[in-house]
mmCIF file of C-alpha atoms and ligand atoms in Angstrom:
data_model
loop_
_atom_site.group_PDB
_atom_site.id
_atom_site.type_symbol
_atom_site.label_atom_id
_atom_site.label_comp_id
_atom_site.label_asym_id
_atom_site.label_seq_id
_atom_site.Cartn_x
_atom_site.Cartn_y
_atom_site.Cartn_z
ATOM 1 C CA UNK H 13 -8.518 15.735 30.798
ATOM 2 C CA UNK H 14 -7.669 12.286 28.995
ATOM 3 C CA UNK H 15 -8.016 12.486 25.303
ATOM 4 C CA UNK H 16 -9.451 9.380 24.788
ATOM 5 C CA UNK H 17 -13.007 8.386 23.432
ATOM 6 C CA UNK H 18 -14.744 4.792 23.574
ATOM 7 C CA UNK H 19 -16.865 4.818 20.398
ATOM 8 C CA UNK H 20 -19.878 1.983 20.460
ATOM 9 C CA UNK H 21 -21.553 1.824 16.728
ATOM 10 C CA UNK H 22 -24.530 -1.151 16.709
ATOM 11 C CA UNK H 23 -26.912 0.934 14.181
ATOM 12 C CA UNK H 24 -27.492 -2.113 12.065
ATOM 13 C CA UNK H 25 -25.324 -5.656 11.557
ATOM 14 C CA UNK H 26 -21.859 -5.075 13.080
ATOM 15 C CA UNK H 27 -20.967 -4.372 16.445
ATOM 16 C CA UNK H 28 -18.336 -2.296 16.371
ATOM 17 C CA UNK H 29 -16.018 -0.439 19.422
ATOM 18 C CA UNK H 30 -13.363 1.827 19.012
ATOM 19 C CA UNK H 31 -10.856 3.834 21.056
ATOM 20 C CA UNK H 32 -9.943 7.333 18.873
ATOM 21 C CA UNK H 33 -7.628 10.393 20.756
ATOM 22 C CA UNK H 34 -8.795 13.823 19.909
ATOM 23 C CA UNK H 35 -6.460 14.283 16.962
ATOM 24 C CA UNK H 36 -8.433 11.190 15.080
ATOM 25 C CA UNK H 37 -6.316 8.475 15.759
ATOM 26 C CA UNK H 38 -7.413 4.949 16.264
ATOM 27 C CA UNK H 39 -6.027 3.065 19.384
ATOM 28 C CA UNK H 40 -8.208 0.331 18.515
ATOM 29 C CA UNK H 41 -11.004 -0.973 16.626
ATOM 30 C CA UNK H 42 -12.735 -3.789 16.272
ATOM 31 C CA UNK H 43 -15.642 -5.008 14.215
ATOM 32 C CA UNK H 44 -17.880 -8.166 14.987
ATOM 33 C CA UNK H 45 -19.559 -9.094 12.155
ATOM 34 C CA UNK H 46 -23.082 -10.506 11.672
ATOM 35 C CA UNK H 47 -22.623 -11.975 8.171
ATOM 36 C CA UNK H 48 -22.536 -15.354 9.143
ATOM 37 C CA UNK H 49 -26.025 -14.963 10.848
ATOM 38 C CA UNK H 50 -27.634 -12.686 8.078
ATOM 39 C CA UNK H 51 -26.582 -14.336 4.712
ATOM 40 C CA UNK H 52 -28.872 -17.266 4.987
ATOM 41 C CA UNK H 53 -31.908 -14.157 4.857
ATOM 42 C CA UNK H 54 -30.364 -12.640 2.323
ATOM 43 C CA UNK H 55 -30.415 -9.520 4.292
ATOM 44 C CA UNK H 56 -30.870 -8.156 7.835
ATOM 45 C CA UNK H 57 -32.647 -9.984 10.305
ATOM 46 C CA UNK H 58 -33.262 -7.402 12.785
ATOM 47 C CA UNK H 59 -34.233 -9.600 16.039
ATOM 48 C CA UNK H 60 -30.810 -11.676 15.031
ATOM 49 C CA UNK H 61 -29.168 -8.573 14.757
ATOM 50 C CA UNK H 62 -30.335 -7.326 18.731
ATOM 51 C CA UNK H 63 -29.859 -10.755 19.613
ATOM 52 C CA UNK H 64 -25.736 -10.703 18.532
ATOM 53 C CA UNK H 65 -25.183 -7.248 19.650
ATOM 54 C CA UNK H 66 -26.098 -8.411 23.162
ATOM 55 C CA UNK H 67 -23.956 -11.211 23.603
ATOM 56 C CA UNK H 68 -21.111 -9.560 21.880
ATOM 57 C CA UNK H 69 -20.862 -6.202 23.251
ATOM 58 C CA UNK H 70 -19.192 -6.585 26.348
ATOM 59 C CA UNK H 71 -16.427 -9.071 24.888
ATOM 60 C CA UNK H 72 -16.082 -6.541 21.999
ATOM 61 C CA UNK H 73 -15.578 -3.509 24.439
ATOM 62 C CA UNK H 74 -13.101 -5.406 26.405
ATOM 63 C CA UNK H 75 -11.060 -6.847 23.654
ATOM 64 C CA UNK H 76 -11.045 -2.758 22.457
ATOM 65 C CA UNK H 77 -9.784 -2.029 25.579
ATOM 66 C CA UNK H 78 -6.820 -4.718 25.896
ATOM 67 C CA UNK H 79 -5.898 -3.612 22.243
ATOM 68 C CA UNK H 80 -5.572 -0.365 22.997
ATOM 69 C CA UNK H 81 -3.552 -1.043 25.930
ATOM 70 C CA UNK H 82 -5.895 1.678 27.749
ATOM 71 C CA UNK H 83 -7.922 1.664 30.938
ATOM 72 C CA UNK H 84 -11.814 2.321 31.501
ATOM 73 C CA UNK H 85 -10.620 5.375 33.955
ATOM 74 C CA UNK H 86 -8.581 6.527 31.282
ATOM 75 C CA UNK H 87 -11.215 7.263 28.573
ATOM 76 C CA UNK H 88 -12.617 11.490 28.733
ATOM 77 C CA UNK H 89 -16.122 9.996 27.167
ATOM 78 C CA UNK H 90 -18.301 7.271 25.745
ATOM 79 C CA UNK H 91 -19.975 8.974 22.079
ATOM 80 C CA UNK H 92 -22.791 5.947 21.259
ATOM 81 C CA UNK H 93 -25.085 5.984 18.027
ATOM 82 C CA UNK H 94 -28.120 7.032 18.748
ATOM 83 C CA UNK H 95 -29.754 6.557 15.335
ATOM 84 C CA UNK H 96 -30.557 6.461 12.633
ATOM 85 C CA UNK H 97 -30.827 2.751 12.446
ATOM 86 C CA UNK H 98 -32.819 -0.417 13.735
ATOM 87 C CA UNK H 99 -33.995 0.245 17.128
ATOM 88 C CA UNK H 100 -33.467 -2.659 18.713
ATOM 89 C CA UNK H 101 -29.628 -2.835 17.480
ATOM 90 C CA UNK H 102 -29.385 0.630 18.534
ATOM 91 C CA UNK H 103 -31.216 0.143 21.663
ATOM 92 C CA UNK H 104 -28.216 -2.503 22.706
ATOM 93 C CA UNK H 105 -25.658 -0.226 22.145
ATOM 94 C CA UNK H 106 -27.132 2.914 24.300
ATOM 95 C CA UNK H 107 -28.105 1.214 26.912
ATOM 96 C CA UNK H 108 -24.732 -0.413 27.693
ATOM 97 C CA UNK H 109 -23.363 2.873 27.084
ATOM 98 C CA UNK H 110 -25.366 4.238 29.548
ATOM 99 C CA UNK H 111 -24.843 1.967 32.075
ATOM 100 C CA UNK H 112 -21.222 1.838 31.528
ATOM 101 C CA UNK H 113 -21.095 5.846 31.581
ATOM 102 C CA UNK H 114 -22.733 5.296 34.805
ATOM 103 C CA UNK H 115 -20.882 2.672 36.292
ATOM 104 C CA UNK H 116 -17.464 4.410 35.161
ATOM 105 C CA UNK H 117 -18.974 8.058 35.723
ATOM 106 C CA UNK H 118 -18.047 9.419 32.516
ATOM 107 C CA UNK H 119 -20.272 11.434 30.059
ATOM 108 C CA UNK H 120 -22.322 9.698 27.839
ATOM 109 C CA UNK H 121 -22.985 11.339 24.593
ATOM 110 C CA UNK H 122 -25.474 10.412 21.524
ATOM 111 C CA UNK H 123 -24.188 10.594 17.855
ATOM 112 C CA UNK H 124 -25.742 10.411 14.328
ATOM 113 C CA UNK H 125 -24.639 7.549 12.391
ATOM 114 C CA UNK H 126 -24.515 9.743 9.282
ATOM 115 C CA UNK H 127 -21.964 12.512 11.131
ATOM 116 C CA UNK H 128 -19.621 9.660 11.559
ATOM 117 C CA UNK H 129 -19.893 8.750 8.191
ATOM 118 C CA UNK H 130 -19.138 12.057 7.125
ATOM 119 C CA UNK H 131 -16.414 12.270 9.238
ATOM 120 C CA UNK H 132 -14.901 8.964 8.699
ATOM 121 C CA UNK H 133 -12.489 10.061 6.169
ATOM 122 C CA UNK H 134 -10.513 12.115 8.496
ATOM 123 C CA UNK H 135 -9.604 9.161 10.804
ATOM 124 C CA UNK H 136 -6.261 8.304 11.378
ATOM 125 C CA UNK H 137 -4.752 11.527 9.181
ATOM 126 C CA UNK H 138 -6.634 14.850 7.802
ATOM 127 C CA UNK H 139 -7.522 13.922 4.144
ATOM 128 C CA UNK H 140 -10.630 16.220 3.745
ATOM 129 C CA UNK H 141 -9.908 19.760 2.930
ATOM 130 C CA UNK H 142 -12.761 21.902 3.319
ATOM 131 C CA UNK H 143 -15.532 23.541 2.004
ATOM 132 C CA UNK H 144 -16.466 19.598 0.900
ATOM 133 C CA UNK H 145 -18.622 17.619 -1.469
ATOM 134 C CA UNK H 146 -19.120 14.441 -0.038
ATOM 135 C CA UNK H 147 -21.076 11.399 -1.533
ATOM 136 C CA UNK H 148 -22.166 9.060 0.790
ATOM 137 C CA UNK H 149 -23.153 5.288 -0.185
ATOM 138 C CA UNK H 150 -23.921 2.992 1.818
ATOM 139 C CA UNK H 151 -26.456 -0.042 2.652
ATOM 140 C CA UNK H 152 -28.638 2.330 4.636
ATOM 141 C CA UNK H 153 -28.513 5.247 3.108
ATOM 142 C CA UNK H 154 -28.007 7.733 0.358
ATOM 143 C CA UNK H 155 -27.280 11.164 -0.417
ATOM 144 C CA UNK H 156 -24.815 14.179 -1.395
ATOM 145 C CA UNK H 157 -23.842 16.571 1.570
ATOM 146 C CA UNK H 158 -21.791 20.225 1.342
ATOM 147 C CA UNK H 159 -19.414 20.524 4.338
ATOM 148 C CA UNK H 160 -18.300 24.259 4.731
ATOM 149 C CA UNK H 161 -16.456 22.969 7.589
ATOM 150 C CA UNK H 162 -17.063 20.136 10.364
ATOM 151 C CA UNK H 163 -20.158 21.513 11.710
ATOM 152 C CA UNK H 164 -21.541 23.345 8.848
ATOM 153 C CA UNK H 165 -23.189 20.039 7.208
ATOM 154 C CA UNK H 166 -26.191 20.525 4.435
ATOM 155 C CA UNK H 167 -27.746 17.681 2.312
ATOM 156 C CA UNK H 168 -27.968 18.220 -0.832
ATOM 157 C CA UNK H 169 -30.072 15.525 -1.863
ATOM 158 C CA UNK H 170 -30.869 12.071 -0.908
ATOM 159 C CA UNK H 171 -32.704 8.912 -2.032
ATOM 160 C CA UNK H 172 -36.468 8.884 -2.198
ATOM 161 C CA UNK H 173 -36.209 4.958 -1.790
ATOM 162 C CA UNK H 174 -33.955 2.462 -2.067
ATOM 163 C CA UNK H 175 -29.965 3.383 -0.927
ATOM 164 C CA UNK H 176 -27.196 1.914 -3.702
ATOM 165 C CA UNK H 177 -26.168 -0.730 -1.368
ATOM 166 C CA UNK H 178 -29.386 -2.103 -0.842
ATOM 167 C CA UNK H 179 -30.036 -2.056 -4.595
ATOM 168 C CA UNK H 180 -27.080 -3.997 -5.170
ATOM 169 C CA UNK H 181 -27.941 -6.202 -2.496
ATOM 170 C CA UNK H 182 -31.267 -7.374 -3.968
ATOM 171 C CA UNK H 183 -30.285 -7.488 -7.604
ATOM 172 C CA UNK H 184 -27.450 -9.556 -6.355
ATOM 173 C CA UNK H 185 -29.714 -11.909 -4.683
ATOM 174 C CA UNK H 186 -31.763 -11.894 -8.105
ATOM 175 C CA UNK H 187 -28.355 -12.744 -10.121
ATOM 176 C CA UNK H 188 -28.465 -15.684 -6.925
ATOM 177 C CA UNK H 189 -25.404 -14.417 -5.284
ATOM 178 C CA UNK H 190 -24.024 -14.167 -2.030
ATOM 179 C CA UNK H 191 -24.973 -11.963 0.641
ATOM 180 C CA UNK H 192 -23.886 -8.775 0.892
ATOM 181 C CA UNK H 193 -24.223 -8.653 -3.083
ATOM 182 C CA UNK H 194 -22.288 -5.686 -3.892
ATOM 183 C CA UNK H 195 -18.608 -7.104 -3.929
ATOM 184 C CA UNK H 196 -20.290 -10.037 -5.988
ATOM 185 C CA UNK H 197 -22.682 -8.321 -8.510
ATOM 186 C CA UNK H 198 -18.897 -5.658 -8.869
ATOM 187 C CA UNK H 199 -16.895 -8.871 -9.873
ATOM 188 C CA UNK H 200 -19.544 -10.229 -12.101
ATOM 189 C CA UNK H 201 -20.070 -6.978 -13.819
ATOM 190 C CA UNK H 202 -16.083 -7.221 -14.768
ATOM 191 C CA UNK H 203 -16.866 -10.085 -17.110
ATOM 192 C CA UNK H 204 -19.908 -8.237 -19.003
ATOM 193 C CA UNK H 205 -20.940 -5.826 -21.364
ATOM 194 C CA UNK H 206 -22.887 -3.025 -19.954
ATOM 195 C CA UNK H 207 -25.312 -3.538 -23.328
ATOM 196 C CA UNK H 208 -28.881 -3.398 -21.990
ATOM 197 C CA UNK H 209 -30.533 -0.313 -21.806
ATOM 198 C CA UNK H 210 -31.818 0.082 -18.149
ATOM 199 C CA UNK H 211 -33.152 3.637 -16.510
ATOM 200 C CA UNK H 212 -31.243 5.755 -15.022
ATOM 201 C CA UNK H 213 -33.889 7.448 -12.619
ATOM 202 C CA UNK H 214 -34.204 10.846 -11.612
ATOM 203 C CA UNK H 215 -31.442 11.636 -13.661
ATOM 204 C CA UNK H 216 -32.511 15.186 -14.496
ATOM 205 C CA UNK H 217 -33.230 16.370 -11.028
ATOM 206 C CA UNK H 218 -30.038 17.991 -9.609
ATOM 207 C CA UNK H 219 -29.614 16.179 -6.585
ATOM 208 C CA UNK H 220 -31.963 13.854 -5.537
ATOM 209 C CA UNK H 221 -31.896 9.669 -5.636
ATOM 210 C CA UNK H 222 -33.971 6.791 -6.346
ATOM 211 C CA UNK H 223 -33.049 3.305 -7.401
ATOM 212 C CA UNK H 224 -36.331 1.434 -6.746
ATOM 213 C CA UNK H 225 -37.458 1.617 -10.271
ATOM 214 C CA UNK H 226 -33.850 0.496 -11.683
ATOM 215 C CA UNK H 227 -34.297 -2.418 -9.399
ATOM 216 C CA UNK H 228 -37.691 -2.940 -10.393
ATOM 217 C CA UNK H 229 -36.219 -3.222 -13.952
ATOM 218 C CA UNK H 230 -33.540 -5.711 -13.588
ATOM 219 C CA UNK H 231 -36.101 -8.054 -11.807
ATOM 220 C CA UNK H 232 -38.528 -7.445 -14.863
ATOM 221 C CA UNK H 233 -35.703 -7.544 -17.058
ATOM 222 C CA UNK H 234 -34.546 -10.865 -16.012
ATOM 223 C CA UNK H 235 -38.319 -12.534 -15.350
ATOM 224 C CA UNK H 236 -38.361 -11.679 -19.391
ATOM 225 C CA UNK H 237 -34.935 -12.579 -20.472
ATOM 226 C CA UNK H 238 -34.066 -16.017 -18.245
ATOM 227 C CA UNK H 239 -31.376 -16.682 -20.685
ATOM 228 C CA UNK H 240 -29.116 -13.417 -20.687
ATOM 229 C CA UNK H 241 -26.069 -13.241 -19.931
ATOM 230 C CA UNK H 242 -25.823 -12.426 -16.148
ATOM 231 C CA UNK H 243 -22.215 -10.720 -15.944
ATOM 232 C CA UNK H 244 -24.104 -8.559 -18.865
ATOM 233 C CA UNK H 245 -27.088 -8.039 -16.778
ATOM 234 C CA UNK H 246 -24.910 -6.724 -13.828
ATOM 235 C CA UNK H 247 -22.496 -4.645 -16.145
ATOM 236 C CA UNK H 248 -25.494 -2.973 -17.219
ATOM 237 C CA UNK H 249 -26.886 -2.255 -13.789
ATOM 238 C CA UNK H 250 -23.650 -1.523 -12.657
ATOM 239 C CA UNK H 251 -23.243 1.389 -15.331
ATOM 240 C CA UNK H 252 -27.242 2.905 -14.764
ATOM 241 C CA UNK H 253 -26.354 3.518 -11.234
ATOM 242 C CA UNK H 254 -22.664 4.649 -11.639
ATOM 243 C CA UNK H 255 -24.040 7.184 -14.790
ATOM 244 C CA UNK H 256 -26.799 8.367 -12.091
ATOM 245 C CA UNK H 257 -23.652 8.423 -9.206
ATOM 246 C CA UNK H 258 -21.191 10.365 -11.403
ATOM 247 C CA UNK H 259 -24.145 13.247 -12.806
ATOM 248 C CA UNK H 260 -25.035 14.004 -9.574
ATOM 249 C CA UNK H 261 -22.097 14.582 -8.117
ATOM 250 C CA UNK H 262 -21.102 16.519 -11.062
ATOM 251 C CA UNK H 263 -23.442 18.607 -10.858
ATOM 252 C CA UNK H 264 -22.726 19.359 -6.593
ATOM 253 C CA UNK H 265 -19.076 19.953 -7.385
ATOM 254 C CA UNK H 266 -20.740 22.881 -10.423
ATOM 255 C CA UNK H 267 -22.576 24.244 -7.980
ATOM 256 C CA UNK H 268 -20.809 23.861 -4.748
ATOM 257 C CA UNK H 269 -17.053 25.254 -4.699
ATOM 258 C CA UNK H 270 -15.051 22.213 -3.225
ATOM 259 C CA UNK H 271 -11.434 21.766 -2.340
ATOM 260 C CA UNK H 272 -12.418 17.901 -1.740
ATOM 261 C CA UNK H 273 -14.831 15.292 -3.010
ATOM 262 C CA UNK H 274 -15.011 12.750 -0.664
ATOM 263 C CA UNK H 275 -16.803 9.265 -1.226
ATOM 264 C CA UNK H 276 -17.609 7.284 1.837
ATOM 265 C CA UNK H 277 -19.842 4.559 3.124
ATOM 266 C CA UNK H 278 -19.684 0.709 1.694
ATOM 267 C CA UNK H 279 -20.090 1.110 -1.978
ATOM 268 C CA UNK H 280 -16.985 3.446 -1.769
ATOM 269 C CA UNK H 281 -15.159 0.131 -2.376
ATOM 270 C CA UNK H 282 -16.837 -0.213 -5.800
ATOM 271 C CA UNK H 283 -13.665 -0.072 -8.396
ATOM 272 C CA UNK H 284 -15.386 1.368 -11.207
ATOM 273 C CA UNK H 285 -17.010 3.845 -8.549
ATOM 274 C CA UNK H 286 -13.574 4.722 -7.531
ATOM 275 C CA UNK H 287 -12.450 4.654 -11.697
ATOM 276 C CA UNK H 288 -15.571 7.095 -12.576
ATOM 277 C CA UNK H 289 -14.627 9.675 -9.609
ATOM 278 C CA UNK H 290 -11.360 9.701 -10.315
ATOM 279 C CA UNK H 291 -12.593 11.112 -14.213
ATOM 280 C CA UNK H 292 -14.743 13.518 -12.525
ATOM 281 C CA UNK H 293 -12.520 15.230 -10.001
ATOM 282 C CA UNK H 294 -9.488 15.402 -12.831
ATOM 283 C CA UNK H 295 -11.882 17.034 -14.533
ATOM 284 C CA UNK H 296 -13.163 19.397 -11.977
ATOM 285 C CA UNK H 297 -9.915 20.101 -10.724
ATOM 286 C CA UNK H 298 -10.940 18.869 -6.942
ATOM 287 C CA UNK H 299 -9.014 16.623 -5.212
ATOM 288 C CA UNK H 300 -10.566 13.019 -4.543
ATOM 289 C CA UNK H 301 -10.601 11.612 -0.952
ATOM 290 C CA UNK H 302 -11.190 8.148 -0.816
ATOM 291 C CA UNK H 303 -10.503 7.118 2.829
ATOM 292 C CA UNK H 304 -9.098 3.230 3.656
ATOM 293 C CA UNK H 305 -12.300 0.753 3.115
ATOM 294 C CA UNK H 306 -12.136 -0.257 6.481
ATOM 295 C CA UNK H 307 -13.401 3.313 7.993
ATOM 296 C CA UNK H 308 -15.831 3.850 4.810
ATOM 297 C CA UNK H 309 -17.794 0.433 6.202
ATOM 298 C CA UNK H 310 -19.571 0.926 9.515
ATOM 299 C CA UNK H 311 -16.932 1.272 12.262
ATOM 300 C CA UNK H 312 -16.734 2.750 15.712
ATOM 301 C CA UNK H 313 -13.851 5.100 15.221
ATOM 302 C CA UNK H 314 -15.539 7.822 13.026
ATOM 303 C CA UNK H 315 -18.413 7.481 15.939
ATOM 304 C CA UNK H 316 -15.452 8.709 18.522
ATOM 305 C CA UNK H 317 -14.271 11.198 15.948
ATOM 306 C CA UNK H 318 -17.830 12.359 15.977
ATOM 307 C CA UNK H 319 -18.051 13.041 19.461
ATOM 308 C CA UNK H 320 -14.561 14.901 19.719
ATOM 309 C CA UNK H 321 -16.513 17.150 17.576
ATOM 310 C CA UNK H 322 -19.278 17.655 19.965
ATOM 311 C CA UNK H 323 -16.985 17.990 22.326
ATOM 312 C CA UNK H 324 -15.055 20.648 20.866
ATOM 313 C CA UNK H 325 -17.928 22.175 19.591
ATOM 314 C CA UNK H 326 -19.405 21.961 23.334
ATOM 315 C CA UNK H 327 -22.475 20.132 22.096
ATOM 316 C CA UNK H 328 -24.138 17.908 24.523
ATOM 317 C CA UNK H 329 -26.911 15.332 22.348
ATOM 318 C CA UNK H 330 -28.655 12.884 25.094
ATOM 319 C CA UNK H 331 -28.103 9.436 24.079
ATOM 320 C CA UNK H 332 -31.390 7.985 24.990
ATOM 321 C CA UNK H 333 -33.723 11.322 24.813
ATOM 322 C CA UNK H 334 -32.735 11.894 20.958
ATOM 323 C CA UNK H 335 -33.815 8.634 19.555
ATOM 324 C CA UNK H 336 -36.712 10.083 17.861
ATOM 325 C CA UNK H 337 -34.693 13.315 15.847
ATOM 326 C CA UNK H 338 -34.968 13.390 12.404
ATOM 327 C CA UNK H 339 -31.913 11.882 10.744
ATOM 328 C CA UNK H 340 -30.412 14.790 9.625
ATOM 329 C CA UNK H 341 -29.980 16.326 12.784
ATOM 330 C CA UNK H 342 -26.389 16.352 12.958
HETATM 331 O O1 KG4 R 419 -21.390 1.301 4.879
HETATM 332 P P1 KG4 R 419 -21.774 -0.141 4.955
HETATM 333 O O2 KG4 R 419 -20.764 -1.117 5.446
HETATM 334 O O3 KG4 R 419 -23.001 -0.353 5.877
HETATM 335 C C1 KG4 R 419 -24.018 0.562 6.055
HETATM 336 O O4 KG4 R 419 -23.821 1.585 6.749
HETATM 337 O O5 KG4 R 419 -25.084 0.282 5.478
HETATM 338 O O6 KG4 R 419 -22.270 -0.546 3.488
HETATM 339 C C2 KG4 R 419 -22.653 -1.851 3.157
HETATM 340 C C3 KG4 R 419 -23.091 -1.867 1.689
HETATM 341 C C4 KG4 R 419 -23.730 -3.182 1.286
HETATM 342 O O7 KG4 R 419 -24.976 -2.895 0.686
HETATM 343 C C5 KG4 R 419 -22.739 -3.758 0.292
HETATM 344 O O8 KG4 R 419 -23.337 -4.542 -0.715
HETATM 345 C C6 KG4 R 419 -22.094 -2.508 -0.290
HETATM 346 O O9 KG4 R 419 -21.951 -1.661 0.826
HETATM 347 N N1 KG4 R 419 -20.796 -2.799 -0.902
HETATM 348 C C7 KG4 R 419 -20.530 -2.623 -2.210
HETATM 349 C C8 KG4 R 419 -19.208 -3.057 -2.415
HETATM 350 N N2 KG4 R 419 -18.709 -3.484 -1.206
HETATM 351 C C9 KG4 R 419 -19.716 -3.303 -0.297
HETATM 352 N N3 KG4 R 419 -21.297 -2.145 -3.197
HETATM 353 C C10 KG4 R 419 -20.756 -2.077 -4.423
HETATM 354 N N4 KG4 R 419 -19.510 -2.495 -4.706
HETATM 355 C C11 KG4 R 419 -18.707 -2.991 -3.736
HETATM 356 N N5 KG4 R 419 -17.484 -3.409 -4.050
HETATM 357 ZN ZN1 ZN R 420 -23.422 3.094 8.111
#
């Protein structure tokens, strides 16, 4: 038995392929970003996004494979995304895993997008020491998780609307920034004071999310005030959603005996996200796990990662069959 995997990730904007052995290290990865095509919308444009994945795919899987320095007949199994994510993107990616399990006769096997996130912070070394509290932010999604170990996953809580990325995308695009706006409205916020008083929503339920309304209230907020002070407007958004970030988590890592508090998914790479954790787990006494940026953004390799687990685990999830599960089936 080899112990290689070919991970294929095209959820959403990047098409990404790695090649990960069983003990989580990364032969190669490589990312082909959609930026270029998407920042003129100002977000997503999910027929683009199909569109890219097709003609890049193959190129990407092959330039994976040359990195690597590894052979097609080398690989033990292909683990693909099967959701959750845009359909069509994801559609791009399973089928040419399909085929190419077919063509190459090796298994196929489906993965949630969300397990790889959660298990991105193990790639390339062990960081995460279990039982977990993990905090995952991202453009697609929200939410806290408790990891007993790496198949004992529950979700705490997640976002009724709106995930943090996505919030920072739009109110970057109302501070007329570049797309993706999180880096931007992050450097921005640097320069101001966090002096106007927006919500911090749902801040007295335990574990669940929602940033619609704060978004709502920066749009209001600026429709009202055209002359404020932007880098004050985006300290002050900045602070609502890292006061609702921080309480949250707080109150898993009360509730939830943790060795580790892990943070993954884009808006890991927030500074004074990674300032305000750092105060919390001090505090707590848990140790903070903040994996390299480049596997906390959407990557192949904690895909592959994800299916050594099924494979150790000896779980088998269809690729195509299981594009309808609920997202949270792990
Ligand atoms: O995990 P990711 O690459 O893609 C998804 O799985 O969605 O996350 C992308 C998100 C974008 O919304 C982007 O604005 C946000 O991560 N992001 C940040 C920062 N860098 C990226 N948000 C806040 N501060 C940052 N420095
Ligand atoms: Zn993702």
């Amino acid at each position: 038995m080899s112990d290689i995997i070919l991970g294929i990730e095209t959820s959403c904007d990047d098409t990404a392929i790695a090649l990960v052995n069983s003990n989580g290290e990364v032969l190669s990865s490589v990312v082909s970003s959609q930026v270029d095509i998407h920042s003129e919308y100002g977000g997503i444009y999910p027929e683009h996004a199909a569109r890219a994945h097709i003609h890049t795919i193959l190129p990407t899987i092959d330039l994976a494979f040359k990195k690597a320095g590894v052979k097609p007949q080398n690989i033990e199994a292909i683990g693909v995304t099967r959701g959750p994510g845009l359909i069509s993107s994801l559609l791009v990616g399973l089928n040419t895993a399909v085929g190419l399990g077919m063509g190459w006769n090796k298994k196929v096997i489906g993965i949630n997008h969300l397990r790889g996130h959660l298990r991105s912070a193990d790639l390339e070394q062990q960081r995460v020491k279990y039982p977990a509290t993990i905090l995952l932010v991202s453009g697609g999604h929200t939410f806290l998780a408790y990891m007993k170990d790496i198949n004992d996953i529950s979700i705490l809580g997640t976002t009724r609307d709106d995930s943090v990325g996505e919030t920072y995308d739009k109110v970057g695009r109302m501070l007329g920034l570049a797309y993706p706006g999180g880096p931007a409205v992050d450097r921005l916020a640097k320069e101001g004071n966090p002096n106007i008083a927006f919500p911090r929503p749902l801040l007295n339920s335990k574990f669940e999310f929602s940033f619609s309304g704060l978004k709502s209230a920066v749009s209001r907020f600026l429709a009202a005030n055209p002359d404020a002070l932007q880098a004050d407007v985006a300290a002050s958004f900045v602070q609502a959603v890292m006061d609702v970030l921080i309480k949250k988590s707080h109150n898993a890592l009360k509730n939830y005996r943790s060795k580790s508090f892990v943070i993954v998914g884009g808006v890991a790479a927030s500074p004074q996200l990674r300032q305000q954790a750092e105060k919390l787990c001090n505090k707590m006494k848990v140790e903070l796990c903040l994996p390299p940026l480049k596997w906390s953004t959407d990557n192949a390799a904690m895909i592959a990662l994800a299916t050594w687990d099924y494979i150790k685990l000896n779980i088998h999830k269809e690729p195509i069959a299981q594009l309808q599960l609920p997202i949270f089936e792990f």
